[in-house]
Short mmCIF file of C-alpha atoms and ligand atoms in Angstrom, two decimals:
data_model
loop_
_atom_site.label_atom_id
_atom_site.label_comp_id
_atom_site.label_asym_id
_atom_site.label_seq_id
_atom_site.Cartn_x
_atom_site.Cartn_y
_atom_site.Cartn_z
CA UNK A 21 17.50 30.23 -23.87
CA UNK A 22 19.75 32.94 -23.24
CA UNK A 23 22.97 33.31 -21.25
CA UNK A 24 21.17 36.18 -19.04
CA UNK A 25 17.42 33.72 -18.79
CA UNK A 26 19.46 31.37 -17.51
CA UNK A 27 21.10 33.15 -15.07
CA UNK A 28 18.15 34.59 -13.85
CA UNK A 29 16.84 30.86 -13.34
CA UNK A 30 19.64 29.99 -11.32
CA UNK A 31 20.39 32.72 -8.97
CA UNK A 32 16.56 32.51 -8.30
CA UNK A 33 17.10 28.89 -7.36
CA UNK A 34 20.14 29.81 -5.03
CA UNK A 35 18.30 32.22 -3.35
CA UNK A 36 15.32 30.39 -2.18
CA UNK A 37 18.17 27.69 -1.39
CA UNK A 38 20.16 29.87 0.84
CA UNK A 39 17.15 31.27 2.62
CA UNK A 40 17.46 28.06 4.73
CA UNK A 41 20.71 28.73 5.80
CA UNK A 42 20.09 29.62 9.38
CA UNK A 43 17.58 26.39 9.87
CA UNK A 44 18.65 25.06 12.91
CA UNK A 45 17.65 21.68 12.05
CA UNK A 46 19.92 19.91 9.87
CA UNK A 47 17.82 17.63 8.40
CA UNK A 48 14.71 19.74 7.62
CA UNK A 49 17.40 22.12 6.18
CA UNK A 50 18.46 19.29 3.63
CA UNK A 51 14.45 18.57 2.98
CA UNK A 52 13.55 21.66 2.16
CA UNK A 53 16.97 22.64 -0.04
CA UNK A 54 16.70 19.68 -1.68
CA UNK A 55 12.68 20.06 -2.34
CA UNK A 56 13.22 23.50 -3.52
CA UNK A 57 15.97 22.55 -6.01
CA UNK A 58 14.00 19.57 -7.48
CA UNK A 59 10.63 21.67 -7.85
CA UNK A 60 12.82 24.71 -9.37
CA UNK A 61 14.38 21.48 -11.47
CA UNK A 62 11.00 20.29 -12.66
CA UNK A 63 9.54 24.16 -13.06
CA UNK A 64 12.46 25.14 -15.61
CA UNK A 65 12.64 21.54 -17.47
CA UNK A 66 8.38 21.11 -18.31
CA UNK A 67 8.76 24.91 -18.68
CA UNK A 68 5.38 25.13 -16.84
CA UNK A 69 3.27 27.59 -17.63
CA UNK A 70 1.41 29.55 -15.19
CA UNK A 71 -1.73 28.51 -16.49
CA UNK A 72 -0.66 25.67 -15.76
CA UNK A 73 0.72 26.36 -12.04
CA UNK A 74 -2.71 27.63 -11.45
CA UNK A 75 -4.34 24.15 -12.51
CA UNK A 76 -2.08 22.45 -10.48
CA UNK A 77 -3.23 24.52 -7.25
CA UNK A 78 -6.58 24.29 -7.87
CA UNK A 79 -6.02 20.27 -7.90
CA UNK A 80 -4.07 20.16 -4.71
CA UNK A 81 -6.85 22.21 -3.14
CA UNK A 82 -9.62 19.89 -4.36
CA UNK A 83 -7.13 17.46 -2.80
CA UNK A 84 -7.26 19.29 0.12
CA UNK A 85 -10.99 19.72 0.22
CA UNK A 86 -11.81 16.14 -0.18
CA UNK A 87 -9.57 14.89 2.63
CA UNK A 88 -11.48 14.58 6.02
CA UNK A 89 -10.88 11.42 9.06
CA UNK A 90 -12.09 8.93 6.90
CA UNK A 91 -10.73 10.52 2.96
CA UNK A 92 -7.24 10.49 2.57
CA UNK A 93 -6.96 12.46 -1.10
CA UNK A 94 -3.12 13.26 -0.54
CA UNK A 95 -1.57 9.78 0.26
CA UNK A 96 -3.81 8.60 -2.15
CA UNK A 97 -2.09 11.06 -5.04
CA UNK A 98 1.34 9.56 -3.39
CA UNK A 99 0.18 6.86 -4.19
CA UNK A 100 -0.59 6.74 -7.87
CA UNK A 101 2.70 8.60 -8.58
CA UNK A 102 4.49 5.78 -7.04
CA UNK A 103 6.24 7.95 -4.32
CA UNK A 104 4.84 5.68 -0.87
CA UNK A 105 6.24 3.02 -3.18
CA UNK A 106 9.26 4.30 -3.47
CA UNK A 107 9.27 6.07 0.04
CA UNK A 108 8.49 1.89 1.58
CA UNK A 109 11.34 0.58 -1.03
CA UNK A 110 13.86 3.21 0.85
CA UNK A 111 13.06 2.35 4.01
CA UNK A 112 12.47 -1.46 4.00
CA UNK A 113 16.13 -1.85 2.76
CA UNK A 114 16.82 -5.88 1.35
CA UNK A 115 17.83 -7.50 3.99
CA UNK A 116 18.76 -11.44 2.68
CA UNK A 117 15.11 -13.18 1.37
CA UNK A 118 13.43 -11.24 3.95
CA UNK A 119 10.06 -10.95 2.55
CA UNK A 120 9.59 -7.25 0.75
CA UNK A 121 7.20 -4.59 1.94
CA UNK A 122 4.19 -2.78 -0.26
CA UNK A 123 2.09 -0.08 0.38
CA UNK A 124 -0.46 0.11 3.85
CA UNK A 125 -3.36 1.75 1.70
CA UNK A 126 -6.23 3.68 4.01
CA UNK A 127 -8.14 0.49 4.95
CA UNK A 128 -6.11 -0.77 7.77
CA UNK A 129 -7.64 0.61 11.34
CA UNK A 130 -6.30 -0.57 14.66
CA UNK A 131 -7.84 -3.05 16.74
CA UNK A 132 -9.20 -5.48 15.07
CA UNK A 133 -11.09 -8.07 16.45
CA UNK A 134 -8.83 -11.23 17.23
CA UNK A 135 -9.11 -14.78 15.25
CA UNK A 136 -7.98 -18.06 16.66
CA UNK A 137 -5.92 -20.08 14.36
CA UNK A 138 -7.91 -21.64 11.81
CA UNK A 139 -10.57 -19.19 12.59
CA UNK A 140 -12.28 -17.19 9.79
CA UNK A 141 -11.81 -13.61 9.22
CA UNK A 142 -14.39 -13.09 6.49
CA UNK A 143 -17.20 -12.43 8.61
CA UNK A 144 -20.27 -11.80 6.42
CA UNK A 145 -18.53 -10.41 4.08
CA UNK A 146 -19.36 -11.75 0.35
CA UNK A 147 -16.38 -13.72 -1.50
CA UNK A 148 -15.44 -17.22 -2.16
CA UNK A 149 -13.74 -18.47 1.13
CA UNK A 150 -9.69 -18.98 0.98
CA UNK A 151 -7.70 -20.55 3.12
CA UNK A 152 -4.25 -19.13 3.87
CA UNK A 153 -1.66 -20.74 5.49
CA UNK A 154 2.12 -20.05 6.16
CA UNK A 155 5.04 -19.93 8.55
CA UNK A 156 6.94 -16.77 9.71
CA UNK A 157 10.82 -16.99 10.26
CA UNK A 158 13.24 -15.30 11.44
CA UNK A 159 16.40 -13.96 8.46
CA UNK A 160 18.12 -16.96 9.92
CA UNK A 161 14.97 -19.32 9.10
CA UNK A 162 14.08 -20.23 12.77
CA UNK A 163 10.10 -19.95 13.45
CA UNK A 164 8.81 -17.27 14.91
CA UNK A 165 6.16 -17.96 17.40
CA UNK A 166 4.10 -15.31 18.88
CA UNK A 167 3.77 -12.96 15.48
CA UNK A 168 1.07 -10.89 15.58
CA UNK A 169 -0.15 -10.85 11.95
CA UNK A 170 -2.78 -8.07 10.89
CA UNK A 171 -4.98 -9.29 7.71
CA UNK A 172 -7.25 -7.03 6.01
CA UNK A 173 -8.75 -7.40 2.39
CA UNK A 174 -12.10 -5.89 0.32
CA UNK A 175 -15.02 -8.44 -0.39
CA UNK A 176 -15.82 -9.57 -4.05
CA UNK A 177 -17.85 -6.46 -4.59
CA UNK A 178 -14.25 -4.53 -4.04
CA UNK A 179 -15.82 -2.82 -0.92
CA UNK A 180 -13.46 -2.87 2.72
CA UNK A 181 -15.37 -3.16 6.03
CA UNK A 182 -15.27 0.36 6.39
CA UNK A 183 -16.74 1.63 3.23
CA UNK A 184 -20.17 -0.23 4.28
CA UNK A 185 -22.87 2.18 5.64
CA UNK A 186 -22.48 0.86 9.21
CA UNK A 187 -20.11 -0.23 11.40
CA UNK A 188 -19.88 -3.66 10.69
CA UNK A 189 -16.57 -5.24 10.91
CA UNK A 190 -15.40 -7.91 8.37
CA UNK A 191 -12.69 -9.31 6.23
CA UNK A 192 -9.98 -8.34 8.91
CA UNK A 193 -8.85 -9.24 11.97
CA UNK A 194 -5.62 -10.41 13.73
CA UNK A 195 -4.22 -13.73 15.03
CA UNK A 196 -1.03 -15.16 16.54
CA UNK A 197 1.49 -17.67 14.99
CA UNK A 198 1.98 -20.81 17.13
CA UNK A 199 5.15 -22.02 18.41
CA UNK A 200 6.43 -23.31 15.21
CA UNK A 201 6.05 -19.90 13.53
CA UNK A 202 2.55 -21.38 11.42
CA UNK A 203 -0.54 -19.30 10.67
CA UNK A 204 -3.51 -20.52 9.59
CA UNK A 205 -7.28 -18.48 8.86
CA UNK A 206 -9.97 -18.79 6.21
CA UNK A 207 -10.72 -15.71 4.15
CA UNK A 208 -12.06 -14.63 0.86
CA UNK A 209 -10.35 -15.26 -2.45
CA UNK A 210 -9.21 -11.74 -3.44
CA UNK A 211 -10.83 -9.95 -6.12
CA UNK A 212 -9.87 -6.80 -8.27
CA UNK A 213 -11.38 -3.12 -6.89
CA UNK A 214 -10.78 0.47 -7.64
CA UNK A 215 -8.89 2.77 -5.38
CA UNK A 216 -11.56 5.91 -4.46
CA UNK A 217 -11.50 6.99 -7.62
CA UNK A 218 -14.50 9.72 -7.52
CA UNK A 219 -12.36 12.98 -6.61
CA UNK A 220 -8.95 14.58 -7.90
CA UNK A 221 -7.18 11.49 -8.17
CA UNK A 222 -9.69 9.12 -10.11
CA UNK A 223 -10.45 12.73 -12.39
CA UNK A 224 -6.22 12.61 -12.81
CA UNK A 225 -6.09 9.24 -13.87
CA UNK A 226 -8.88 9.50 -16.24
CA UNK A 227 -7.43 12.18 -17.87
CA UNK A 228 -3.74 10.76 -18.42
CA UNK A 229 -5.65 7.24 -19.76
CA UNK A 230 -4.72 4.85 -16.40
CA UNK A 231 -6.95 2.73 -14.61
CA UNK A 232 -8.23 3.28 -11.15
CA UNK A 233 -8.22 -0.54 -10.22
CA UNK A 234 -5.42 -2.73 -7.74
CA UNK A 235 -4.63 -5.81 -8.80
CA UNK A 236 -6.24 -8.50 -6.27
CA UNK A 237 -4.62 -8.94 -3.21
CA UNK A 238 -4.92 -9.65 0.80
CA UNK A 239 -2.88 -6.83 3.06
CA UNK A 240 -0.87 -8.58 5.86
CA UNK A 241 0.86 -6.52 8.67
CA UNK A 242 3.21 -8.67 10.86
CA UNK A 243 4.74 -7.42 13.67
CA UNK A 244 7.01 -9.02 16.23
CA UNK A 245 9.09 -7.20 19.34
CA UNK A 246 12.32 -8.62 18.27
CA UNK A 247 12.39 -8.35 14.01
CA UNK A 248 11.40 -5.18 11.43
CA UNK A 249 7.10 -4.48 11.19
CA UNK A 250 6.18 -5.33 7.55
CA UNK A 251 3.61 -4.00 5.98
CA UNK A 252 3.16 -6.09 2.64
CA UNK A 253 0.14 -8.10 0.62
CA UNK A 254 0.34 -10.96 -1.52
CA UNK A 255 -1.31 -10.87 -5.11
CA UNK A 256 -2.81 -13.61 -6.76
CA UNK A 257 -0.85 -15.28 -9.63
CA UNK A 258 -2.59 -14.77 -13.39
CA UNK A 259 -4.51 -11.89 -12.11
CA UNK A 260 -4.19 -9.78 -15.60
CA UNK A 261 -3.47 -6.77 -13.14
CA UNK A 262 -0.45 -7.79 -11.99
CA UNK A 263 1.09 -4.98 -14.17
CA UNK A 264 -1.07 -2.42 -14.19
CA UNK A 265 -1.87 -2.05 -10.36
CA UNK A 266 -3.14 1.57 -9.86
CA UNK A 267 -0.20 2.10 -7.29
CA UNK A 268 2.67 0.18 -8.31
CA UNK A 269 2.64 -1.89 -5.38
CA UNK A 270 2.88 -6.02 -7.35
CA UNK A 271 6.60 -7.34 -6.58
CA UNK A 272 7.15 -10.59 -8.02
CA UNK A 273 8.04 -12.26 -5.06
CA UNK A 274 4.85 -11.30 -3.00
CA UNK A 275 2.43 -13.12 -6.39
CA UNK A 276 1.73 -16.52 -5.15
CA UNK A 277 -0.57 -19.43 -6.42
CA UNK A 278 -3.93 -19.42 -5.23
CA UNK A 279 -4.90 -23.00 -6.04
CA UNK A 280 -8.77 -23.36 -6.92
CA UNK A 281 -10.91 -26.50 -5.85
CA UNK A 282 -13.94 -27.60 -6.86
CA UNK A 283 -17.29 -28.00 -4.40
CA UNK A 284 -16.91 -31.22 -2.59
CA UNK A 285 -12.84 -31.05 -2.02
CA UNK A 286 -12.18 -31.53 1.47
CA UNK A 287 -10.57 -28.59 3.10
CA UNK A 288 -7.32 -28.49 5.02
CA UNK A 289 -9.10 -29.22 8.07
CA UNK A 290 -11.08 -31.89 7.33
CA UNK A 291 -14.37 -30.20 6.38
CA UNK A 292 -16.83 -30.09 3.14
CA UNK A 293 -17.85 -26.79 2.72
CA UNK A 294 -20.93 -25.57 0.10
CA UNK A 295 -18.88 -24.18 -2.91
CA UNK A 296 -15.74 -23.93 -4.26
CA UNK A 297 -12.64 -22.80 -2.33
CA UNK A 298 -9.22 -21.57 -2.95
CA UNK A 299 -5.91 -22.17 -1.33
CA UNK A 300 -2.94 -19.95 -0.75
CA UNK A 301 0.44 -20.34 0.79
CA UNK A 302 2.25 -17.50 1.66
CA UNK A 303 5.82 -17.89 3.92
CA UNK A 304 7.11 -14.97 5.62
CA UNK A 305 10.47 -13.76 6.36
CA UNK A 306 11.32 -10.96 9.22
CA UNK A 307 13.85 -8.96 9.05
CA UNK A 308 15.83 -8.25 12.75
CA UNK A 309 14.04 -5.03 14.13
C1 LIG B 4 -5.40 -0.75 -0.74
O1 LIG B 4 -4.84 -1.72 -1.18
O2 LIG B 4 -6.20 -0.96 0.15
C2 LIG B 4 -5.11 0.61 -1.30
C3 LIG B 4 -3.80 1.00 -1.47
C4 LIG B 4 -3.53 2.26 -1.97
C5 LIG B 4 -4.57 3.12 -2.29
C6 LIG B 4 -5.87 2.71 -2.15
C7 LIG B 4 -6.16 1.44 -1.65
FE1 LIG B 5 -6.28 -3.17 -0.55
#
């Protein structure tokens, strides 16, 4: 490139740049300098053509087109570039063993119906019935009673409540942990399940070769007045898509062992049930608020 190209490129960039100057708002000021330099950044280094500028517009308008109340195509294309990922790692800085955050996804909705402990959450929803169990602390260890935990997960055919064709509720709901910080609920054994994968984002991931499906996991949402909300799920140990979850969201420490048991086992309390059953154990660490 030439002295005088590259000159061109860079007053162009400090131009757009100082055309912020007068924002009154500090911080949307360093947003949208910092945006512009990146994109500017990422325009000069692909060299992007405007063919290609063109095809990207046309995507983020399909984007656009597809998104309604219920179709989110946008977070869902934040998603699969691993930007909520990184946006949650930002904000959910380490704080000790406090247990980490992952992505919310678009199947959580408000107001789910409430289970007692040792209730079950699956409703009629198909799937091999899990029991879950833990205890919720405080960073210092102490139980925390009086967490309202938020669980939400898709049935074995990979489907959420909400992508049935009526308005049946199932597979989530919310419960309380008792005075010594426990939990307790039966569920369904997670299974595997593609992210909405029939608009701009599945037709993006078919055409760079990745996979639409999340590796299998239950979404938790705890929330207590006194400690940090976290938003996290836990994944189930030798799933093979532990490493290739459509939206980066697998961390280590949220993969636990979800023991299997044969028909006839007697369950932790004190029933026989028709069918195998699974077992998880998942502790949970708050951060202070
Ligand atoms: C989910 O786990 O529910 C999910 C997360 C991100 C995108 C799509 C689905
Ligand atoms: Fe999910």
């Amino acid at each position: 490139m030439t002295s005088e190209q590259r000159t061109r490129e860079d007053e162009l960039v400090e131009r757009v740049v100082r055309s912020f100057d007068a924002c009154p708002d500090a911080r949307l000021r360093e947003l949208m300098t910092g945006l512009v330099r990146h994109l500017h950044a990422y325009v000069r280094e692909v060299r992007l053509t405007e063919r290609e500028w063109a095809t990207a517009i046309d995507f983020l308008t399909r984007c656009g087109h597809i998104t309604d109340n219920r179709r989110q195509e946008f977070i869902l294309l934040s998603d699969v570039l691993g930007v909520s990922m990184q946006t949650i790692t930002v904000n959910n800085e380490a704080h000790g063993d406090a247990t980490e955050a992952t992505v919310q996804g678009p199947f959580f909705v408000e107001g789910s119906p409430e289970t007692p402990l040792g209730g079950d959450i699956a409703g009629d929803a198909p799937g091999e019935p899990c029991w879950v169990e833990g205890t919720v602390t405080d960073a210092d260890g102490k139980p925390v009673a009086g967490a309202r935990l938020e669980v939400w997960e898709a049935d074995e055919d990979g489907h959420y409540d909400v992508q049935y064709d009526d308005d049946r509720v199932a597979a989530r709901a919310h419960l309380h942990t008792n005075d010594d910080g426990r939990y307790f609920f039966w569920a369904i054994t997670p299974t595997p399940y593609p992210i909405p994968h029939d608009g701009p984002v599945g037709d993006l991931l078919a055409a760079v070769g990745r996979s639409p499906m999340r590796a299998s996991h239950l979404h938790f949402l705890v929330r207590h007045p006194d400690h940090r909300p976290l938003i996290t799920h836990i994944f189930v140990r030798g799933d093979e898509l532990l490493d290739s979850d459509a939206v980066f969201g697998v961390k280590d420490s949220l993969v636990k062992d979800f023991e299997q048991h044969a028909a006839g086992t007697p369950t932790p309390d004190g029933r026989v049930i028709d069918g195998t059953w699974s077992q998880a154990r998942f502790d949970i660490m708050l951060a202070p608020a």
